[in-house]
CSV table of C-alpha atoms and ligand atoms in Angstrom, one decimal:
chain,number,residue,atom,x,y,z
A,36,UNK,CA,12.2,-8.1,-18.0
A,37,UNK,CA,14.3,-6.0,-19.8
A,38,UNK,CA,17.4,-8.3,-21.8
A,39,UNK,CA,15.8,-9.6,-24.9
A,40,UNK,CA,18.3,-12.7,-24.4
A,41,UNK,CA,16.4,-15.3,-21.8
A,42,UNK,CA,18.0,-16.2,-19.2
A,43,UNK,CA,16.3,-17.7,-16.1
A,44,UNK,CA,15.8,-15.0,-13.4
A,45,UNK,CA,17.3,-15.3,-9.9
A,46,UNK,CA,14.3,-14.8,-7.9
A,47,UNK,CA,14.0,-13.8,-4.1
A,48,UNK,CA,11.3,-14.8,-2.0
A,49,UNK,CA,11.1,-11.5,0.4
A,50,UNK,CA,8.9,-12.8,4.0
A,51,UNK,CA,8.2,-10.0,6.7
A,52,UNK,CA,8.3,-11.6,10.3
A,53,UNK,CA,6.7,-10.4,13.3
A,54,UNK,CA,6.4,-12.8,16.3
A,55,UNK,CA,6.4,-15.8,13.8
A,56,UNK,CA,8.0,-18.7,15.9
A,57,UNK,CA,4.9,-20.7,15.8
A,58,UNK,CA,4.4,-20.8,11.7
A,59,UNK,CA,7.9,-19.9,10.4
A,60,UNK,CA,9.1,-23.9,10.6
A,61,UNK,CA,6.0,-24.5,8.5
A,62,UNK,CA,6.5,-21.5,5.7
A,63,UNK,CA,10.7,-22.3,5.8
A,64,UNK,CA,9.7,-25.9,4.5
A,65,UNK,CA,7.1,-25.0,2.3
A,66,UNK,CA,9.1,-22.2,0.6
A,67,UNK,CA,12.5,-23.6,0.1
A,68,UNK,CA,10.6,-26.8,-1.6
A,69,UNK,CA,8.8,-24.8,-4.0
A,70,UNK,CA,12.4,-22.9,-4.9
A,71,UNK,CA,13.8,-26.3,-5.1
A,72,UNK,CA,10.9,-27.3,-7.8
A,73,UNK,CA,11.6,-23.8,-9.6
A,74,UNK,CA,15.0,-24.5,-10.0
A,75,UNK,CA,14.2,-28.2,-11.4
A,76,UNK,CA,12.0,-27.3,-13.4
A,77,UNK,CA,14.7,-24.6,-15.0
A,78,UNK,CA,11.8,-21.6,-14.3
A,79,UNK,CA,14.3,-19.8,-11.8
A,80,UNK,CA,18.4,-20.0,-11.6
A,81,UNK,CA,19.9,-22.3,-8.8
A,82,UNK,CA,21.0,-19.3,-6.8
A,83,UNK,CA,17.2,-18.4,-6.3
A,84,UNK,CA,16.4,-17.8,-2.3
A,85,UNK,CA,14.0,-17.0,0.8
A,86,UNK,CA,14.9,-13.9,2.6
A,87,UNK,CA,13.1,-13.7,6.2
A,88,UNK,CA,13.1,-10.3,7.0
A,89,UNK,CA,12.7,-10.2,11.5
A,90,UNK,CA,10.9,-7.1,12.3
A,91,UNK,CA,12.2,-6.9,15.5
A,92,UNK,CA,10.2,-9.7,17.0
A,93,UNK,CA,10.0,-11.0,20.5
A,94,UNK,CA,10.1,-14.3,20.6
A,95,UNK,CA,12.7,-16.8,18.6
A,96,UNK,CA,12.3,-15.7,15.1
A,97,UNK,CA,15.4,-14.0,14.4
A,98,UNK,CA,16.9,-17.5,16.2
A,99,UNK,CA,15.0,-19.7,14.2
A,100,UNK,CA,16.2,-17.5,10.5
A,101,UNK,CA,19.6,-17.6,11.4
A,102,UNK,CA,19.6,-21.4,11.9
A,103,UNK,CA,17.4,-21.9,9.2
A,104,UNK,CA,19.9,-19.8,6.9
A,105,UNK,CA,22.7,-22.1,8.3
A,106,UNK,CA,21.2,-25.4,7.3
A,107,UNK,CA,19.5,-24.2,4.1
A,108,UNK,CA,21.9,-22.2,1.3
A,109,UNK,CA,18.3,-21.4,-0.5
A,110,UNK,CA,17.6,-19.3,2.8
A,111,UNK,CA,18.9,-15.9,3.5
A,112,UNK,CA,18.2,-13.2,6.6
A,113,UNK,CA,17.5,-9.6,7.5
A,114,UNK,CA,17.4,-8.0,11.3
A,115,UNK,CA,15.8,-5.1,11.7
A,116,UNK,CA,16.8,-3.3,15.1
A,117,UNK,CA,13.1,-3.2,16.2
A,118,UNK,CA,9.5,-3.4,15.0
A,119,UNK,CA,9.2,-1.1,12.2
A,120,UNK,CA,5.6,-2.3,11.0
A,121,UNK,CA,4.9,-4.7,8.1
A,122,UNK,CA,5.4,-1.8,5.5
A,123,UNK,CA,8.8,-1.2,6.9
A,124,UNK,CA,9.8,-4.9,7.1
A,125,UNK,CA,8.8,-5.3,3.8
A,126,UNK,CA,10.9,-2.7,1.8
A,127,UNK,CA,13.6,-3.4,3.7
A,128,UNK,CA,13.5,-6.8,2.5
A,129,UNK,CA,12.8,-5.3,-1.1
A,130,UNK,CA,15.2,-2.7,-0.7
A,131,UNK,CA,18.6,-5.3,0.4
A,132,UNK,CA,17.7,-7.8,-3.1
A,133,UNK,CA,17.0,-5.0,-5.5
A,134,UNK,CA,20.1,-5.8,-6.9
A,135,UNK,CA,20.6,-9.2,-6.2
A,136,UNK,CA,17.7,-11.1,-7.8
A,137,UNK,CA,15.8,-10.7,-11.4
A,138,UNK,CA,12.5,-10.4,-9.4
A,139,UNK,CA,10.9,-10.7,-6.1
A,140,UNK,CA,7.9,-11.9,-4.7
A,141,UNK,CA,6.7,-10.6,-1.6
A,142,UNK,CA,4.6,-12.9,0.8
A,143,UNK,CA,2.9,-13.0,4.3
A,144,UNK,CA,4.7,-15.5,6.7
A,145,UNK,CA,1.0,-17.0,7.1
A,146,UNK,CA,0.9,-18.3,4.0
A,147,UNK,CA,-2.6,-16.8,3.7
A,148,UNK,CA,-1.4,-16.6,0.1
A,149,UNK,CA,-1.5,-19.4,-1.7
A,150,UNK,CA,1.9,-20.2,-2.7
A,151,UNK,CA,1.1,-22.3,-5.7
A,152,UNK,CA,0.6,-18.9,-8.0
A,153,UNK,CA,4.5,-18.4,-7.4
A,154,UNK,CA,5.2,-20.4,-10.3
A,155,UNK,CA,2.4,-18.2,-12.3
A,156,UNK,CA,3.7,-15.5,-11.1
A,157,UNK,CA,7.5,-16.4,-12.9
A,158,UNK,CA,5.6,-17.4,-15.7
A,159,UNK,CA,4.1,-14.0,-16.2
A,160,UNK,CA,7.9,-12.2,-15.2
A,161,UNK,CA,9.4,-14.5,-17.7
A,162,UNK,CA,6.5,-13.7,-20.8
A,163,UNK,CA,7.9,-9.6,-19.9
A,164,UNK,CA,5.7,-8.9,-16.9
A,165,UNK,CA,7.3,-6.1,-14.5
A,166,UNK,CA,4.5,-6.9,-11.8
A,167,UNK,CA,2.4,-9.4,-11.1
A,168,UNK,CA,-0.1,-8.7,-8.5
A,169,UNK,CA,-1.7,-11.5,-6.4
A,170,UNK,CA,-5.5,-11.1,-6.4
A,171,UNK,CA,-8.0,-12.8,-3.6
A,172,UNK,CA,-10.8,-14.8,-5.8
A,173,UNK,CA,-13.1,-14.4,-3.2
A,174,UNK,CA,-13.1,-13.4,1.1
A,175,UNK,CA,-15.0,-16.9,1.8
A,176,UNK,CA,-12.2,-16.6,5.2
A,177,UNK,CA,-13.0,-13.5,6.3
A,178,UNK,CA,-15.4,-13.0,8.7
A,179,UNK,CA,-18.3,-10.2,7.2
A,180,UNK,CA,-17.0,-7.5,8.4
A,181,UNK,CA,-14.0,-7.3,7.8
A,182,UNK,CA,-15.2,-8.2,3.4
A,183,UNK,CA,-17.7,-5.2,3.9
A,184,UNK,CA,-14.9,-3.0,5.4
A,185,UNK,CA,-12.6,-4.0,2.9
A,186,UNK,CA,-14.8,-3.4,0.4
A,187,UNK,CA,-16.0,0.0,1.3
A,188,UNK,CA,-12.1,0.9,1.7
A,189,UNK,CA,-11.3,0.0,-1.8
A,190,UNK,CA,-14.4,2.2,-3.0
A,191,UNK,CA,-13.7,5.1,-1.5
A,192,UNK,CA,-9.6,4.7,-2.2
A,193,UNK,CA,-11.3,5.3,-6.0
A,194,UNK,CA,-13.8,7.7,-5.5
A,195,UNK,CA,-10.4,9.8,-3.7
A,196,UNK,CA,-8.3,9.2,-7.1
A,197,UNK,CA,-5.8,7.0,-5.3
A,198,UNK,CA,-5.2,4.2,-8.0
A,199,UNK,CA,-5.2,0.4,-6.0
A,200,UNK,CA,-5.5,-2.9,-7.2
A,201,UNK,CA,-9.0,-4.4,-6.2
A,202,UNK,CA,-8.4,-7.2,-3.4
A,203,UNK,CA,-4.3,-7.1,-3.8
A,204,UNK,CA,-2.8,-6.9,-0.7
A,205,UNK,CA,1.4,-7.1,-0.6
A,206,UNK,CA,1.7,-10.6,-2.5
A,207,UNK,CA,3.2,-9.8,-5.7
A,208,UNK,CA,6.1,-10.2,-7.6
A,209,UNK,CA,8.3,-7.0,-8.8
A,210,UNK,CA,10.9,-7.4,-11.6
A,211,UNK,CA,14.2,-5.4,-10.4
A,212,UNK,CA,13.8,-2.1,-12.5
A,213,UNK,CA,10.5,-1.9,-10.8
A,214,UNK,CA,12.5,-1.7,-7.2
A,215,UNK,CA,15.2,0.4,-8.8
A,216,UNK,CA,12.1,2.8,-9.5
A,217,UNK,CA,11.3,2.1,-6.0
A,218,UNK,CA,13.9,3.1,-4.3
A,219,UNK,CA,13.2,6.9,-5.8
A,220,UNK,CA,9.8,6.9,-3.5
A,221,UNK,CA,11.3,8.6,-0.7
A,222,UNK,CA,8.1,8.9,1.3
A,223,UNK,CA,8.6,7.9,5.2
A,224,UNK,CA,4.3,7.1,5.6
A,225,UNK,CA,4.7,3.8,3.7
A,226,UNK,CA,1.7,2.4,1.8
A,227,UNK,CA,3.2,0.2,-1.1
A,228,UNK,CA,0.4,-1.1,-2.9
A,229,UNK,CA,-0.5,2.3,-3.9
A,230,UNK,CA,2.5,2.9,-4.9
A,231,UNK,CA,3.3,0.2,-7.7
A,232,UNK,CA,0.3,1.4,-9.9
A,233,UNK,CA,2.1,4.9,-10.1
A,234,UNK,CA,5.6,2.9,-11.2
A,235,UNK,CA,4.0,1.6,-14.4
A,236,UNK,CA,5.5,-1.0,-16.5
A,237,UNK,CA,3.5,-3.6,-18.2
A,238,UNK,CA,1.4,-5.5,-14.9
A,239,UNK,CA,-0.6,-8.0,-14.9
A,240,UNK,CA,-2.8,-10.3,-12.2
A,241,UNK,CA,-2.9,-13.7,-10.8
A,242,UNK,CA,-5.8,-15.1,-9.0
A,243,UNK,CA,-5.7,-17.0,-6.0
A,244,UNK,CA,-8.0,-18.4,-2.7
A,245,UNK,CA,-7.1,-16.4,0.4
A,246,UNK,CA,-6.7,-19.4,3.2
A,247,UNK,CA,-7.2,-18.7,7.1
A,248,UNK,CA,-3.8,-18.4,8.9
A,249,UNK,CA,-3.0,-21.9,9.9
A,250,UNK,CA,-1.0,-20.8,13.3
A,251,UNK,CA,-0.3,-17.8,15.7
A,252,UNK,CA,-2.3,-14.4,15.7
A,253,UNK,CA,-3.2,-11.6,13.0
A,254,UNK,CA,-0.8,-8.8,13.9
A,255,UNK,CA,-3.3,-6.6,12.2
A,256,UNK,CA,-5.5,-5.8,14.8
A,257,UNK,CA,-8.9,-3.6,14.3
A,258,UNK,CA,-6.9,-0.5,15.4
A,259,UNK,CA,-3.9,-1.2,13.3
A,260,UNK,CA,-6.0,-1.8,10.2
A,261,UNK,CA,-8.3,1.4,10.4
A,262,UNK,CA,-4.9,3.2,11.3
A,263,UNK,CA,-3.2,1.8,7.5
A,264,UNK,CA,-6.4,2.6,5.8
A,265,UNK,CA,-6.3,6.2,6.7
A,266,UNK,CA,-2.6,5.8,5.9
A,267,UNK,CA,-3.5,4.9,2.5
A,268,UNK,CA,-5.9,7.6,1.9
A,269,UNK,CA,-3.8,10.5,3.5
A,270,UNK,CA,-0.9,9.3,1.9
A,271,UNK,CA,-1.6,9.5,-1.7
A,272,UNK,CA,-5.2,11.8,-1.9
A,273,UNK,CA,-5.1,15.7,-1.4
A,274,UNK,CA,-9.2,15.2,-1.9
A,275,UNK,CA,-9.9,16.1,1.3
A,276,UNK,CA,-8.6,19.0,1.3
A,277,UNK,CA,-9.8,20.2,-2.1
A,278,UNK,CA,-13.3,19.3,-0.2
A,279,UNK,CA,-12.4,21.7,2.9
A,280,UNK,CA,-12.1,24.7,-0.4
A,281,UNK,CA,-15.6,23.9,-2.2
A,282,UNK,CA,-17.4,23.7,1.2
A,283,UNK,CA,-15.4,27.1,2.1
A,284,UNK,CA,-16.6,28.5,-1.5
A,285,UNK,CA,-20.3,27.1,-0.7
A,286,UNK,CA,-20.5,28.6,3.1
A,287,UNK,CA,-19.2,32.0,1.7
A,288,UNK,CA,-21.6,32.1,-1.1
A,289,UNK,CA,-24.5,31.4,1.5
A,290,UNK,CA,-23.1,34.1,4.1
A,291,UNK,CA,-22.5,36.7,1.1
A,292,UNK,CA,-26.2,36.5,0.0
A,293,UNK,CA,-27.5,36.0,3.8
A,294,UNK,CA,-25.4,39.5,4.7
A,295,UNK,CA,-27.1,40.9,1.8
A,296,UNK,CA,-31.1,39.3,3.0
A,297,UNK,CA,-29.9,41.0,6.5
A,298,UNK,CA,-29.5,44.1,4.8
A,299,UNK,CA,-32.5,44.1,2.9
A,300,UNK,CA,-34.5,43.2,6.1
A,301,UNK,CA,-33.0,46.3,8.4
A,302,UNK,CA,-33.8,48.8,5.5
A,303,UNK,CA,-37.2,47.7,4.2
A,304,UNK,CA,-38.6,44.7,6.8
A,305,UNK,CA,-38.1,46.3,10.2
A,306,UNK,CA,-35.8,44.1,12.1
A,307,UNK,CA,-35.7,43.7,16.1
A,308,UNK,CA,-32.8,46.1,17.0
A,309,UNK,CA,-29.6,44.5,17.4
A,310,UNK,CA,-30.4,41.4,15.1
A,311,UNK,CA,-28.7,42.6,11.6
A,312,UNK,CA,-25.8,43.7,13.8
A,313,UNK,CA,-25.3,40.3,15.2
A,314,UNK,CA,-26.3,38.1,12.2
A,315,UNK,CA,-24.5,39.8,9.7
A,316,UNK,CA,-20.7,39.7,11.5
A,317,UNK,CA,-21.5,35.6,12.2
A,318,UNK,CA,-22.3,34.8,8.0
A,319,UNK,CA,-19.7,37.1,6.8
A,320,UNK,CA,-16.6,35.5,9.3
A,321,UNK,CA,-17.4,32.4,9.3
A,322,UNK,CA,-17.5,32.5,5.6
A,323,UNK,CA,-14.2,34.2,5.2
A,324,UNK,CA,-12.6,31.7,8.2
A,325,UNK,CA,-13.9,28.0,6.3
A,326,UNK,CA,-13.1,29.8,2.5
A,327,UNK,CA,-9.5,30.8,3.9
A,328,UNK,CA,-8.9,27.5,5.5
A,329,UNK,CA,-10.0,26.3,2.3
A,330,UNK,CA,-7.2,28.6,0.4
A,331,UNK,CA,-4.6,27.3,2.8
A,332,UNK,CA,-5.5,23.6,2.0
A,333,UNK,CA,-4.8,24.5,-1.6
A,334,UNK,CA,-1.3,25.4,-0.8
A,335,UNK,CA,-0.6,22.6,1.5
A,336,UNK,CA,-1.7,20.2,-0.7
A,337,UNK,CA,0.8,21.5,-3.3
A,338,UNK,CA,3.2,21.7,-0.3
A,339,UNK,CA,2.4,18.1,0.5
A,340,UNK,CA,2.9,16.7,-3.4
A,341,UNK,CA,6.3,19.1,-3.3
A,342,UNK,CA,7.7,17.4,0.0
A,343,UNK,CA,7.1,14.1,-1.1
A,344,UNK,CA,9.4,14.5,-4.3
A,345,UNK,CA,7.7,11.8,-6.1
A,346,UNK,CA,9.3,10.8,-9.7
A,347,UNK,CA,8.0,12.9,-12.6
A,348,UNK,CA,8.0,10.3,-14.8
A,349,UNK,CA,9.6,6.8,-15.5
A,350,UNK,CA,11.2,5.7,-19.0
A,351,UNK,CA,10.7,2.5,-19.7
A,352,UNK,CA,12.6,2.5,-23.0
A,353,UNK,CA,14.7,4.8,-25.3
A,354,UNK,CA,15.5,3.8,-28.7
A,355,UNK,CA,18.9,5.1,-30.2
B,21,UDP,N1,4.3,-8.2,10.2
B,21,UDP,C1,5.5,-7.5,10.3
B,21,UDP,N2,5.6,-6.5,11.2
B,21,UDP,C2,4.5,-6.1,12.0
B,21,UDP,C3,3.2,-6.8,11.8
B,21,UDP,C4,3.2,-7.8,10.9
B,21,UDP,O1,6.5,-7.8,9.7
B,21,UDP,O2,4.6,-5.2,12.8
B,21,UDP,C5,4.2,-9.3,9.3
B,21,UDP,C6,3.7,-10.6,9.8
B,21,UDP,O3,4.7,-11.4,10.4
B,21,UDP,C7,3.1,-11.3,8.6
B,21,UDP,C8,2.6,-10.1,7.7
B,21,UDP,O4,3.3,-9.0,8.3
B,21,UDP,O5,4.1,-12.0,7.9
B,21,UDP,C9,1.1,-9.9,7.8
B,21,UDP,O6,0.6,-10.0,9.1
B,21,UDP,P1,-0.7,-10.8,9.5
B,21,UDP,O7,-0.7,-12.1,8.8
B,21,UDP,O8,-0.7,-10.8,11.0
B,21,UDP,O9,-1.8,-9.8,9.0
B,21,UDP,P2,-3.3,-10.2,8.5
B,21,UDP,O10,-3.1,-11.3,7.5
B,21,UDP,O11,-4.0,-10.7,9.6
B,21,UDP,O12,-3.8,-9.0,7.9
B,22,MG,MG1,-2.1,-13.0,7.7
């Protein structure tokens, strides 16, 4: 929040929807009447709104937003022109309110996320928060393996240097110079949540229950979600590649001191004839091949940090 005068932020409610016939009648109600209880309680402005965003869903969705928006002035709508993936749906919606509201919360049509921290979440915007993340208090829903998975993805999303917050997924609320900032992420393999953390500004975390969805199907299926995770590492870690030089340093270390032990054991041991001629050309190659790939990894990880033209830097204040 950057005015020093308060003023009562227009928020925007941002909801991707994939398929969601069967839950959106539910969320609609529950959303608008929190909004409504917002703007009574003077937390939000009374030109606060919900934006569904369709991601080119099959079913009646799109139907259902656009009557929804017709009854309901809190409730606003976006099309896309086909399934572009939750990531997709959700900057989209992000992208068409960055200048419309103060801040935006983005939320699951599920409801999975408890909806009650919304009003936290405002409190925090209006004490000068730029982000509040939504954090999960516990998995009790989950089934095991999809906690341990989870888990085990957030370790190693460390250990590779890639900075996430620890059980956020997208429910969070972003003040507008955040998505300003945003908007300079030109990256086309979409991972958000890694992405806030590198924006900055002063963040902070509410905690909430994670509930089971209460109608319709996960759209994240097993294949999806291993699919986003490798996403998120490949996005935002060059790691692995720096892993590909060490091991290409290591196997030529080993093959230049083997070549020499081959050496050694045709002069002075007596070798079988042939052997040093055949042992010798198979450490030295394959040493040069893994340490060059490793070279080349160098450079393409450069090349990959150079073609995603990230921000330099953000300023979050100059004083004249
Ligand atoms: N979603 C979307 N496009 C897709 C898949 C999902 O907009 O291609 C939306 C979906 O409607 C829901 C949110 O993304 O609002 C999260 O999906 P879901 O609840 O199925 O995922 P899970 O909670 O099971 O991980
Ligand atoms: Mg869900």
């Amino acid at each position: 929040m950057a005015d020093s005068v308060q003023k009562t932020p227009r928020l925007a409610i941002v909801v991707p929807c994939y398929n969601e016939e069967e839950v959106l009648p539910v969320t609609k109600d529950t959303l608008t009447n929190l909004v409504s209880d917002l703007i009574k309680k003077k937390k939000v402005s009374d030109d606060s709104f919900v934006a569904f965003v369709d991601d080119g869903s099959r079913d009646i969705t799109w139907k259902l937003i656009e009557q929804f928006s017709k009854e309901n002035a809190l409730i606003k709508g976006v099309k896309l022109s086909r399934n572009f993936g939750h990531q997709g749906a959700l900057l989209a919606g992000l992208n068409t309110f960055t200048n419309s509201a103060d801040c935006v919360v983005s939320i699951d049509a599920d409801l999975q996320d408890d909806v009650k921290v919304i009003e936290d979440m405002v409190d925090k915007y209006n004490e000068g928060f730029d982000i509040v993340y939504g954090v999960r208090n516990q998995r009790k829903t989950d089934t095991f393996f999809k906690r341990t998975t989870a888990l085990g993805f957030y370790k190693l999303m460390k250990w590779l240097g890639v900075e996430i917050i620890y059980n956020h997924a997208d429910y969070r609320l972003t003040s507008s110079r955040v998505l300003q900032q945003l908007n300079n992420y030109n990256e086309v393999n979409l991972f958000l949540r890694g992405i806030f953390p590198l924006i900055g500004y002063p963040s902070t975390q509410v905690y909430y229950d994670r509930l089971e969805r209460f109608a319709g199907e996960s759209k994240y299926p097993l294949k999806k979600m291993l699919a986003f995770a490798f996403d998120g590492i490949s996005s935002f870690s060059v790691k692995p590649l720096r892993m590909v030089s060490i091991i290409g340093f290591l196997v030529f270390f080993v093959s230049v001191i083997m070549a020499i032990y081959s050496l050694i054991s045709y002069f002075y041991l007596g070798t079988v004839p042939g052997w040093t001629s055949i042992t010798l050309p198979i450490y030295f190659i394959s040493g040069i091949q893994i340490l060059c790939i490793g070279i080349i990894g160098e450079y393409l990880g450069k090349v990959y940090k150079e073609v995603k033209a990230r921000p330099r830097f953000v300023i979050e204040t100059v004083l004249q």
